[in-house]
PDB file of N, CA and C in Angstrom:
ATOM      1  N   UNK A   1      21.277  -6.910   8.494  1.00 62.00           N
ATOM      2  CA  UNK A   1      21.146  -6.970   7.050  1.00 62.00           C
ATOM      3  C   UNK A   1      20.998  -8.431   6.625  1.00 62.00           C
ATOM      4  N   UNK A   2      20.070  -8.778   5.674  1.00 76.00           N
ATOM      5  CA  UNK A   2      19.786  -9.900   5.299  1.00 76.00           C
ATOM      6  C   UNK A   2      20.915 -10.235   4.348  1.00 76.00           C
ATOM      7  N   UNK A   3      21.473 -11.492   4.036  1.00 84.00           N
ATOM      8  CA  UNK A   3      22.441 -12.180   4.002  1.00 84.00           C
ATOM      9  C   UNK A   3      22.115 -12.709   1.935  1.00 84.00           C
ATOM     10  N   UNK A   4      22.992 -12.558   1.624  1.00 89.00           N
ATOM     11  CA  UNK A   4      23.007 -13.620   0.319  1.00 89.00           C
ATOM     12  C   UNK A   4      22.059 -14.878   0.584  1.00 89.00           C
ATOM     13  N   UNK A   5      20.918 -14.970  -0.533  1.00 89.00           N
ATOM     14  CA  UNK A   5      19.926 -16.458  -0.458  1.00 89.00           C
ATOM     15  C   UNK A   5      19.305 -16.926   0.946  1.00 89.00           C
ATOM     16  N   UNK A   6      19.286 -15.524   2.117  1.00 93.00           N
ATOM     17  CA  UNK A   6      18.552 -15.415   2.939  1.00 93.00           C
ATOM     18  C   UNK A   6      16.971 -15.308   1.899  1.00 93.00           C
ATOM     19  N   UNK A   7      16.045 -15.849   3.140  1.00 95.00           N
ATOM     20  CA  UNK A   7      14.723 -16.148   2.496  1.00 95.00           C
ATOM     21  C   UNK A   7      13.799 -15.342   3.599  1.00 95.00           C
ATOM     22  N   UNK A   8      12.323 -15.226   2.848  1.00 96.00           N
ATOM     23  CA  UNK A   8      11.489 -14.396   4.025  1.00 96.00           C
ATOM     24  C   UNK A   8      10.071 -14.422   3.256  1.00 96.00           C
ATOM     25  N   UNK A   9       8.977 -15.279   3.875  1.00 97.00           N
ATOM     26  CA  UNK A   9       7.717 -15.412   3.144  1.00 97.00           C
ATOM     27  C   UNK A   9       6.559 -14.354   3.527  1.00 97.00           C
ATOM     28  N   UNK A  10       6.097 -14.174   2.562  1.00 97.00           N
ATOM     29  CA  UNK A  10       4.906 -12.834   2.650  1.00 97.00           C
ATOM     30  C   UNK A  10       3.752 -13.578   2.336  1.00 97.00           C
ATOM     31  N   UNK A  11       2.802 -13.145   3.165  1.00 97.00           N
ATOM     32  CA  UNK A  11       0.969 -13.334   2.457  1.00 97.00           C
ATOM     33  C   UNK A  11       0.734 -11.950   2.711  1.00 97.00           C
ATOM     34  N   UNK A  12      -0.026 -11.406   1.438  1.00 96.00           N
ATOM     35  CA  UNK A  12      -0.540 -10.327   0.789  1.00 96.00           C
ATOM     36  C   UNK A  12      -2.006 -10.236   1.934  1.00 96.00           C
ATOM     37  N   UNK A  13      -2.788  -9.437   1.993  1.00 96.00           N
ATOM     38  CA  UNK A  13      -3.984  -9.096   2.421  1.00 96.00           C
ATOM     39  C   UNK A  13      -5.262 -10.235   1.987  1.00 96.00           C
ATOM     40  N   UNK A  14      -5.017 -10.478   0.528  1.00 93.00           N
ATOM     41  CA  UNK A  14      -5.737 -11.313  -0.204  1.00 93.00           C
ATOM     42  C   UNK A  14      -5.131 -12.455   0.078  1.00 93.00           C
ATOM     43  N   UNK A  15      -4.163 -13.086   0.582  1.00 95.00           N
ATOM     44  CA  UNK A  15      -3.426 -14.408   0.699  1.00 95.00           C
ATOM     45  C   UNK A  15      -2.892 -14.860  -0.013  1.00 95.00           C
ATOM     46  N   UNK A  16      -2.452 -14.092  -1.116  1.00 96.00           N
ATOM     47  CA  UNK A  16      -1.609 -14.949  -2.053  1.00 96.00           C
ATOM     48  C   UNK A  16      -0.292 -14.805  -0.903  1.00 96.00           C
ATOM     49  N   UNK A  17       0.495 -16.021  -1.042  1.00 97.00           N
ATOM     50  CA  UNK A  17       1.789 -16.026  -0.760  1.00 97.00           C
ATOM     51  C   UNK A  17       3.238 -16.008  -1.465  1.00 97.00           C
ATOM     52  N   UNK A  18       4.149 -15.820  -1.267  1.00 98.00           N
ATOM     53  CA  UNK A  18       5.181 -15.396  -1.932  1.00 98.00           C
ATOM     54  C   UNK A  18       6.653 -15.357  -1.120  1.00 98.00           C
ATOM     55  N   UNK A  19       7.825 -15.174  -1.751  1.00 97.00           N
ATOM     56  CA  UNK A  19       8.954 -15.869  -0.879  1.00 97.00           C
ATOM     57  C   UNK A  19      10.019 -14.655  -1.633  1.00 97.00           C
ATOM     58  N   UNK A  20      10.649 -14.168  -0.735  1.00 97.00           N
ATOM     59  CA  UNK A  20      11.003 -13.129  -1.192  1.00 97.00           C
ATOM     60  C   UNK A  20      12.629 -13.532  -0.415  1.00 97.00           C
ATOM     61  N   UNK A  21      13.830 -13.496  -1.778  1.00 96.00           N
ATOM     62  CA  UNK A  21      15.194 -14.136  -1.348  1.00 96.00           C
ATOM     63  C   UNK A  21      15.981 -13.099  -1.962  1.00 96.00           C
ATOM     64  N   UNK A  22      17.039 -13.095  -0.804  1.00 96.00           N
ATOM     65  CA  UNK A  22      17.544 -11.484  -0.835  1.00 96.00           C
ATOM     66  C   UNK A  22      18.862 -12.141  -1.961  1.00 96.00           C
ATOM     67  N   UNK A  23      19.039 -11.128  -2.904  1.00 95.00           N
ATOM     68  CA  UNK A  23      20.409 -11.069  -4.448  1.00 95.00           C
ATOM     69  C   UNK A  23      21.538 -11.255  -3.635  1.00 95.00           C
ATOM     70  N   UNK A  24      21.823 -10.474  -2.440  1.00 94.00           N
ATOM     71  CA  UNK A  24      23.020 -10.083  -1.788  1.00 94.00           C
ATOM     72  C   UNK A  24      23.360  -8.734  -1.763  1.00 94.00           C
ATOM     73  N   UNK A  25      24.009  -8.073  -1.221  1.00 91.00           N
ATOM     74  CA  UNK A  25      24.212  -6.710  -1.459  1.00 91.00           C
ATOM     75  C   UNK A  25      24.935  -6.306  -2.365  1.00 91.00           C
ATOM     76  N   UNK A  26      25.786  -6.602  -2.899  1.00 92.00           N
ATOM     77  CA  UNK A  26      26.662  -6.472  -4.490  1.00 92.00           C
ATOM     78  C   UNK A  26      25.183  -6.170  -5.408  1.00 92.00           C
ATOM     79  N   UNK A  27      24.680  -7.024  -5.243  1.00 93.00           N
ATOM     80  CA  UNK A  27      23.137  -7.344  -6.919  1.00 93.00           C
ATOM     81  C   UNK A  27      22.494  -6.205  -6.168  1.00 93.00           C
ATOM     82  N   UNK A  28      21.678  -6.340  -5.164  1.00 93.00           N
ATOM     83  CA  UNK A  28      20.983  -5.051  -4.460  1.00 93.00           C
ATOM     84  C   UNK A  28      21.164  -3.984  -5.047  1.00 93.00           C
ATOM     85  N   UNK A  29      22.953  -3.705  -4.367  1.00 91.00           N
ATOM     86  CA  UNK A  29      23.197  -2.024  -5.162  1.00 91.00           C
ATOM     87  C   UNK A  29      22.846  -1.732  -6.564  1.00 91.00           C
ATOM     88  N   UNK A  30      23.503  -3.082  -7.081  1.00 93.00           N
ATOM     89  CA  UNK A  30      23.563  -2.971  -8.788  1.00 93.00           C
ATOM     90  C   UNK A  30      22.059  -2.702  -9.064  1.00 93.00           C
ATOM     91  N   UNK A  31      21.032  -3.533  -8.865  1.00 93.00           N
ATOM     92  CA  UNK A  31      19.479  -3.182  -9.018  1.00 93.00           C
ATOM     93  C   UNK A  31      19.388  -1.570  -8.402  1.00 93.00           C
ATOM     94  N   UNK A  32      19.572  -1.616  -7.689  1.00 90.00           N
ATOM     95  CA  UNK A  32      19.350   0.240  -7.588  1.00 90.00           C
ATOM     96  C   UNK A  32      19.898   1.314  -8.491  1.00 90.00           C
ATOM     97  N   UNK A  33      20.918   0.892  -8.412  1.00 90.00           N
ATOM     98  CA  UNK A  33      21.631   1.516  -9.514  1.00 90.00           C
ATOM     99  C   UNK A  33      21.619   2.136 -10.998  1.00 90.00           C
ATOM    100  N   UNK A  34      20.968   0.771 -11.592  1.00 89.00           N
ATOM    101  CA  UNK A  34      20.579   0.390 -12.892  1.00 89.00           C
ATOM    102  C   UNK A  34      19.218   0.662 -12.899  1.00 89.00           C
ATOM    103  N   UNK A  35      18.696   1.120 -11.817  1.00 87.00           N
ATOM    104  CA  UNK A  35      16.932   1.644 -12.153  1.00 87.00           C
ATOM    105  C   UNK A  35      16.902   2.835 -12.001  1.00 87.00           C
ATOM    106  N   UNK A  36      18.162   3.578 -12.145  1.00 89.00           N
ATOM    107  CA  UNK A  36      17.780   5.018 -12.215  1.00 89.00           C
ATOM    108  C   UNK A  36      18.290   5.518 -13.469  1.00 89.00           C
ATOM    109  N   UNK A  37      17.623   6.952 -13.912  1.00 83.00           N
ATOM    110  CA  UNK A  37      18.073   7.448 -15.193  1.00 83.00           C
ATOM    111  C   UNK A  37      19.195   8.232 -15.593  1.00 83.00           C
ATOM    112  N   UNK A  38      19.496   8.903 -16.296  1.00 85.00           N
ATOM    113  CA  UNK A  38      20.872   9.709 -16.410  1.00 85.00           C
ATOM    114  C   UNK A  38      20.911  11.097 -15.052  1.00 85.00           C
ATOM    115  N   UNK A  39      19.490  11.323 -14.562  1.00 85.00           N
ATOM    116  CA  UNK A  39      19.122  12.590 -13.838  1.00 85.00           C
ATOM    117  C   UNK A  39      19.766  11.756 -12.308  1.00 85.00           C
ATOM    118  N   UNK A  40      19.918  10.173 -12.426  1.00 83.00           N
ATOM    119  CA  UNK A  40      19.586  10.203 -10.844  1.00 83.00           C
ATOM    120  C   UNK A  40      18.435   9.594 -10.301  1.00 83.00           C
ATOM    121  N   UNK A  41      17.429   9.811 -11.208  1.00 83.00           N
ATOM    122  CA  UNK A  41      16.128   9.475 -10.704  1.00 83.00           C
ATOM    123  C   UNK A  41      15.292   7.884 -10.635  1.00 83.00           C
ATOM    124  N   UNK A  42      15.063   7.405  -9.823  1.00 81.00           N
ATOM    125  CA  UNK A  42      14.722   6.428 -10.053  1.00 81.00           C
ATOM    126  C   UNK A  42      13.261   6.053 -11.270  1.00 81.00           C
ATOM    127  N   UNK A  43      13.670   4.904 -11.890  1.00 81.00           N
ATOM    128  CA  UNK A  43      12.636   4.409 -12.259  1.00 81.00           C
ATOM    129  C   UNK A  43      12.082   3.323 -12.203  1.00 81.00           C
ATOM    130  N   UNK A  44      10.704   3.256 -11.271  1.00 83.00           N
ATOM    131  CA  UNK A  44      10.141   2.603 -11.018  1.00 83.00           C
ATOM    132  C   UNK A  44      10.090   1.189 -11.730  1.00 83.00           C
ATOM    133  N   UNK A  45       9.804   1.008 -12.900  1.00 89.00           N
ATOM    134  CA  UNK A  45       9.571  -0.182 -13.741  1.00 89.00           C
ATOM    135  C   UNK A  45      10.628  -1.402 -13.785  1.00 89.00           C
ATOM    136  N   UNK A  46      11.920  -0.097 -14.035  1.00 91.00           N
ATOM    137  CA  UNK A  46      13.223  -0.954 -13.882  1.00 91.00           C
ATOM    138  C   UNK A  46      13.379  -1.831 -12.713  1.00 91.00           C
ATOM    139  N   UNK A  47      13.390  -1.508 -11.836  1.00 93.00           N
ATOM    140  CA  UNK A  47      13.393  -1.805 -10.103  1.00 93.00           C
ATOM    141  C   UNK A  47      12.336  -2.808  -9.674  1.00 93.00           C
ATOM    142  N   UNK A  48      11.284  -3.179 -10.516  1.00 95.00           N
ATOM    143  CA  UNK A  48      10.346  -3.801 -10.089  1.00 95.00           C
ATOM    144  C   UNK A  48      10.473  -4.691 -11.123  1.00 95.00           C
ATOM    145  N   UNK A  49      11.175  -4.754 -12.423  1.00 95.00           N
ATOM    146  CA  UNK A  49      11.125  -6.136 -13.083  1.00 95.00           C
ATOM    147  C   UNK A  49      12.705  -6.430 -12.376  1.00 95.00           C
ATOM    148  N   UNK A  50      13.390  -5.811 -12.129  1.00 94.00           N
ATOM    149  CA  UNK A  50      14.889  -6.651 -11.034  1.00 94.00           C
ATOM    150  C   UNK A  50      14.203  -7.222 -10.244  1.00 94.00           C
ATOM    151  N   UNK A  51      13.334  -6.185  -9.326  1.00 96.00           N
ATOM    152  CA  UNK A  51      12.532  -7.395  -7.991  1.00 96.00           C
ATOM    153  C   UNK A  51      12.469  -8.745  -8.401  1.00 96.00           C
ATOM    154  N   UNK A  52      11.443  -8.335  -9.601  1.00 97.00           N
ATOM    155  CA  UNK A  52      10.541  -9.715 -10.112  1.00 97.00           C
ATOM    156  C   UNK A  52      11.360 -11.098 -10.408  1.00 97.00           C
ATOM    157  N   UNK A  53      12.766  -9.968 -10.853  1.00 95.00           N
ATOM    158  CA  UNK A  53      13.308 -11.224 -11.747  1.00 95.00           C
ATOM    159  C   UNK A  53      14.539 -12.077 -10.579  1.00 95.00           C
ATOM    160  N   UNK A  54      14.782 -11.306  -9.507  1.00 95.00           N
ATOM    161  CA  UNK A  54      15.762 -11.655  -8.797  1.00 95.00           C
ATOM    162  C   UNK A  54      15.446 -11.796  -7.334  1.00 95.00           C
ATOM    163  N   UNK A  55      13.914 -11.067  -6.476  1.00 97.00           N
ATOM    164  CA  UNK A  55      13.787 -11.643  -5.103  1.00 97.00           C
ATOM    165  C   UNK A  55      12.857 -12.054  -5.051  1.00 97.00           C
ATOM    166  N   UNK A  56      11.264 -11.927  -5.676  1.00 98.00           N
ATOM    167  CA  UNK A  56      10.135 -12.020  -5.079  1.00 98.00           C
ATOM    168  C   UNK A  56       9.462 -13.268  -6.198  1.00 98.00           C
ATOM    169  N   UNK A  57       9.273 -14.636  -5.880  1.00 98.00           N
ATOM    170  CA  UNK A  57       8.557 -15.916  -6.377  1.00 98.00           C
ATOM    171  C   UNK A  57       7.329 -16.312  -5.549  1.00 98.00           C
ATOM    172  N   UNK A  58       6.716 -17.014  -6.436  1.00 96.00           N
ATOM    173  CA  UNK A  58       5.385 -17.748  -6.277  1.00 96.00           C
ATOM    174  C   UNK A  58       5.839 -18.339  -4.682  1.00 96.00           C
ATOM    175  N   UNK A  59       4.892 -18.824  -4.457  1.00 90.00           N
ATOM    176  CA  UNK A  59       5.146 -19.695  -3.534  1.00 90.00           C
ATOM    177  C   UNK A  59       5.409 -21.388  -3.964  1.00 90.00           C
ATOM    178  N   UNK A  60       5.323 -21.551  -4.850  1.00 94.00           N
ATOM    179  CA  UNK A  60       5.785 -22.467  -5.814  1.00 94.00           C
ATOM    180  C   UNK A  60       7.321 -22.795  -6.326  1.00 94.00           C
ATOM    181  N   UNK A  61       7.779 -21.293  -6.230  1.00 94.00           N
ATOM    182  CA  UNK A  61       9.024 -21.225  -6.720  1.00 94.00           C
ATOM    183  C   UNK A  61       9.334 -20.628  -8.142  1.00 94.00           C
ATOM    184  N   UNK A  62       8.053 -20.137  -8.634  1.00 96.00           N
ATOM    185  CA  UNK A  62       8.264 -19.795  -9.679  1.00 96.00           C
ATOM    186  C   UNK A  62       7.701 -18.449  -9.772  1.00 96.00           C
ATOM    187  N   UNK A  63       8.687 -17.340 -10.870  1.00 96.00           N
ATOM    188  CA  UNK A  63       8.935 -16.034 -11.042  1.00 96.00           C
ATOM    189  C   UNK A  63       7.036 -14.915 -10.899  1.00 96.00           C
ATOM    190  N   UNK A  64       7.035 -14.078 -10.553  1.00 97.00           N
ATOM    191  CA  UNK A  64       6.241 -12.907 -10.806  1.00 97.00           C
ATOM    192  C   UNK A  64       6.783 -12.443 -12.330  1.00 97.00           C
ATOM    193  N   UNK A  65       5.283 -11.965 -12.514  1.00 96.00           N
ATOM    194  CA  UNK A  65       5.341 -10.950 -13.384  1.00 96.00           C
ATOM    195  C   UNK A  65       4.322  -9.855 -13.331  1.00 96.00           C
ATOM    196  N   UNK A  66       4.075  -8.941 -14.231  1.00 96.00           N
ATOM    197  CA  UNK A  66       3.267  -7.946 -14.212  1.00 96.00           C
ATOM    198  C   UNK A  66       1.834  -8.327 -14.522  1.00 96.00           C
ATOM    199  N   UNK A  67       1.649  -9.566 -15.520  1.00 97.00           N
ATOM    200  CA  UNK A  67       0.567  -9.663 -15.912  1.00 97.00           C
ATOM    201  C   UNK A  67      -0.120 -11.105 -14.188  1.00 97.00           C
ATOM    202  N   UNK A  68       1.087 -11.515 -13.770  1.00 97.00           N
ATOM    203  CA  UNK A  68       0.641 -11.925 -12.527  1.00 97.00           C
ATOM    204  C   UNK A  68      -0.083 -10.876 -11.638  1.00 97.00           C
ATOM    205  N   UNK A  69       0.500  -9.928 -11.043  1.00 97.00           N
ATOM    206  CA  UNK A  69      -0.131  -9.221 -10.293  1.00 97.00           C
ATOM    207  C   UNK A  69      -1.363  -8.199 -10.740  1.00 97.00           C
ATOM    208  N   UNK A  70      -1.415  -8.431 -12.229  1.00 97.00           N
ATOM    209  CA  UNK A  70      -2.788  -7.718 -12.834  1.00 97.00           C
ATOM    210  C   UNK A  70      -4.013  -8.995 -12.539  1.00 97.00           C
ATOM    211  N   UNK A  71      -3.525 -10.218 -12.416  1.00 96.00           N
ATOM    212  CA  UNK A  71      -4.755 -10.688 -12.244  1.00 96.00           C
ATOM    213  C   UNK A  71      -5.329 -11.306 -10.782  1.00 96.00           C
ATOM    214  N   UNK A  72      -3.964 -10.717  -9.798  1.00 95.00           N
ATOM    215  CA  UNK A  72      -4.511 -11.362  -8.541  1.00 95.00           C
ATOM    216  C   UNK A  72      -4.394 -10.286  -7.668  1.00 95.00           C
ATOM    217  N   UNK A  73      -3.735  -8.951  -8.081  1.00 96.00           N
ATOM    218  CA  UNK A  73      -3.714  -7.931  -7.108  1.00 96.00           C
ATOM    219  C   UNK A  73      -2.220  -7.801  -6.763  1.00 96.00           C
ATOM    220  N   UNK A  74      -2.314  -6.993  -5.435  1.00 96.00           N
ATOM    221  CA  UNK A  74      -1.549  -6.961  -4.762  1.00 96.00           C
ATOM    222  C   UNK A  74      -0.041  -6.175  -4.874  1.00 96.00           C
ATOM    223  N   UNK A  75       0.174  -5.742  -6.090  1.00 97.00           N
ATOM    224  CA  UNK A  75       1.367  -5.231  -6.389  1.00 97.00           C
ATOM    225  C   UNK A  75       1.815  -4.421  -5.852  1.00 97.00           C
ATOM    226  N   UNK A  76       1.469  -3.287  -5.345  1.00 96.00           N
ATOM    227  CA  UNK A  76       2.199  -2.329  -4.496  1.00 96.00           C
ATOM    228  C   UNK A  76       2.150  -2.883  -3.034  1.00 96.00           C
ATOM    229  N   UNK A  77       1.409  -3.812  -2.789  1.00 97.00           N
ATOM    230  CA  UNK A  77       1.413  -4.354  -1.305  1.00 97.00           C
ATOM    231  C   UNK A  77       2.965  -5.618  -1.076  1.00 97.00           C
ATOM    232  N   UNK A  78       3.165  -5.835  -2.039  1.00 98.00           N
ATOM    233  CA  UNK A  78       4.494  -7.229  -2.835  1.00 98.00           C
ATOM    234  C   UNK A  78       5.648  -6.113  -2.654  1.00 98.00           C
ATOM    235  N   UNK A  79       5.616  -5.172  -3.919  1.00 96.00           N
ATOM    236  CA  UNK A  79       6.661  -4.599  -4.261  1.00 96.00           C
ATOM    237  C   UNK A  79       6.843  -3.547  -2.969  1.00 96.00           C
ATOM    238  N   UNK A  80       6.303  -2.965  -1.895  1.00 95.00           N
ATOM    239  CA  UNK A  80       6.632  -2.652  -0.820  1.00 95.00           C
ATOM    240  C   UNK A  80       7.427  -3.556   0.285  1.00 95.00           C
ATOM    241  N   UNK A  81       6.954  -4.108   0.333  1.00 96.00           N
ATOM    242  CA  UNK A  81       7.767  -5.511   1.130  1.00 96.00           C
ATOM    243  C   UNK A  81       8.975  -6.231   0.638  1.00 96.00           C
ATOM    244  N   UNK A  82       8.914  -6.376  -0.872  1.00 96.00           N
ATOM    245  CA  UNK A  82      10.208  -6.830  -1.086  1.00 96.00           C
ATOM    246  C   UNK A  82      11.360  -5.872  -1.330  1.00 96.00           C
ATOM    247  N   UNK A  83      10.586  -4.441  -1.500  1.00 93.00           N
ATOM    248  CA  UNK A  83      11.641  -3.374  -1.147  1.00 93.00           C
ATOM    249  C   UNK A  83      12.633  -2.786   0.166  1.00 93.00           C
ATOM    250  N   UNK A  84      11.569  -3.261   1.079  1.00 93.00           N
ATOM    251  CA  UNK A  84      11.982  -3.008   2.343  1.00 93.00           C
ATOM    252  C   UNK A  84      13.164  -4.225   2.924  1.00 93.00           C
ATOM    253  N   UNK A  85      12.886  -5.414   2.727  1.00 94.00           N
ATOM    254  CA  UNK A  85      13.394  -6.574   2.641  1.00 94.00           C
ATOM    255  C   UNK A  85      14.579  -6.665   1.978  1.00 94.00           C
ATOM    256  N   UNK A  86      15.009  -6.302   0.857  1.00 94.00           N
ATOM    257  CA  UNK A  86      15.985  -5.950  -0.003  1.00 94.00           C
ATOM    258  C   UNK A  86      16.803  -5.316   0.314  1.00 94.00           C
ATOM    259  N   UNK A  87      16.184  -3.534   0.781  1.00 89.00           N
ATOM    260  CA  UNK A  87      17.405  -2.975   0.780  1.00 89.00           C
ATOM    261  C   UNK A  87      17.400  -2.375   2.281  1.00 89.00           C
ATOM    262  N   UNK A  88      16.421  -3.331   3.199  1.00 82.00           N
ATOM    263  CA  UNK A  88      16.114  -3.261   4.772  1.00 82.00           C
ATOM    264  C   UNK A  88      16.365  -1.240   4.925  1.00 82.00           C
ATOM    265  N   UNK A  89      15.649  -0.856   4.016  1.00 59.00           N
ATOM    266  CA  UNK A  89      14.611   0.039   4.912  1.00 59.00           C
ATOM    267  C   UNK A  89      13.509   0.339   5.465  1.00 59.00           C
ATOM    268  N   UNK A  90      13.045   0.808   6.559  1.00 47.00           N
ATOM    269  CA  UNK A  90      12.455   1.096   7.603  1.00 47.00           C
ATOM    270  C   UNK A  90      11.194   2.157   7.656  1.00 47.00           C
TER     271      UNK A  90
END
């Protein structure tokens, strides 16, 4: 299991790069947690602005957003990886 402010860099298909630094597992759960609805169910949106806002940066160092990945791609190829990375499933 990846460690509190453990780090891990991604290039996308297209090459953008990106640096994806794990919350810790306390924030992890809590992001899972907090992206689901009263049913249980996850929701997507929630879970992917936590990503944005708490593992996955530019390669610069600076934050994703939605209107980032509308203009360079790649979003489900990002948000797969930093999911797996996060909550190291397989």
């Amino acid at each position: 299991m990846a460690k509190k402010g453990e780090q891990q860099t991604f290039e996308t298909k297209n090459k953008e790069k990106y640096t994806f630094q794990h919350p810790g597992l306390r924030e992890a759960i809590r992001m899972r947690d907090q992206s689901k609805n009263e049913h249980g169910v996850q929701q997507g949106e929630k879970l992917y602005e936590s990503m944005m806002e708490h593992v996955i940066f530019k390669e610069d160092g600076s934050k994703v957003t939605f209107e980032h990945f509308e203009e360079v791609g790649g979003f489900s190829e990002v948000m797969s990886a930093a999911v797996k990375f996060t909550f190291q499933e397989s």
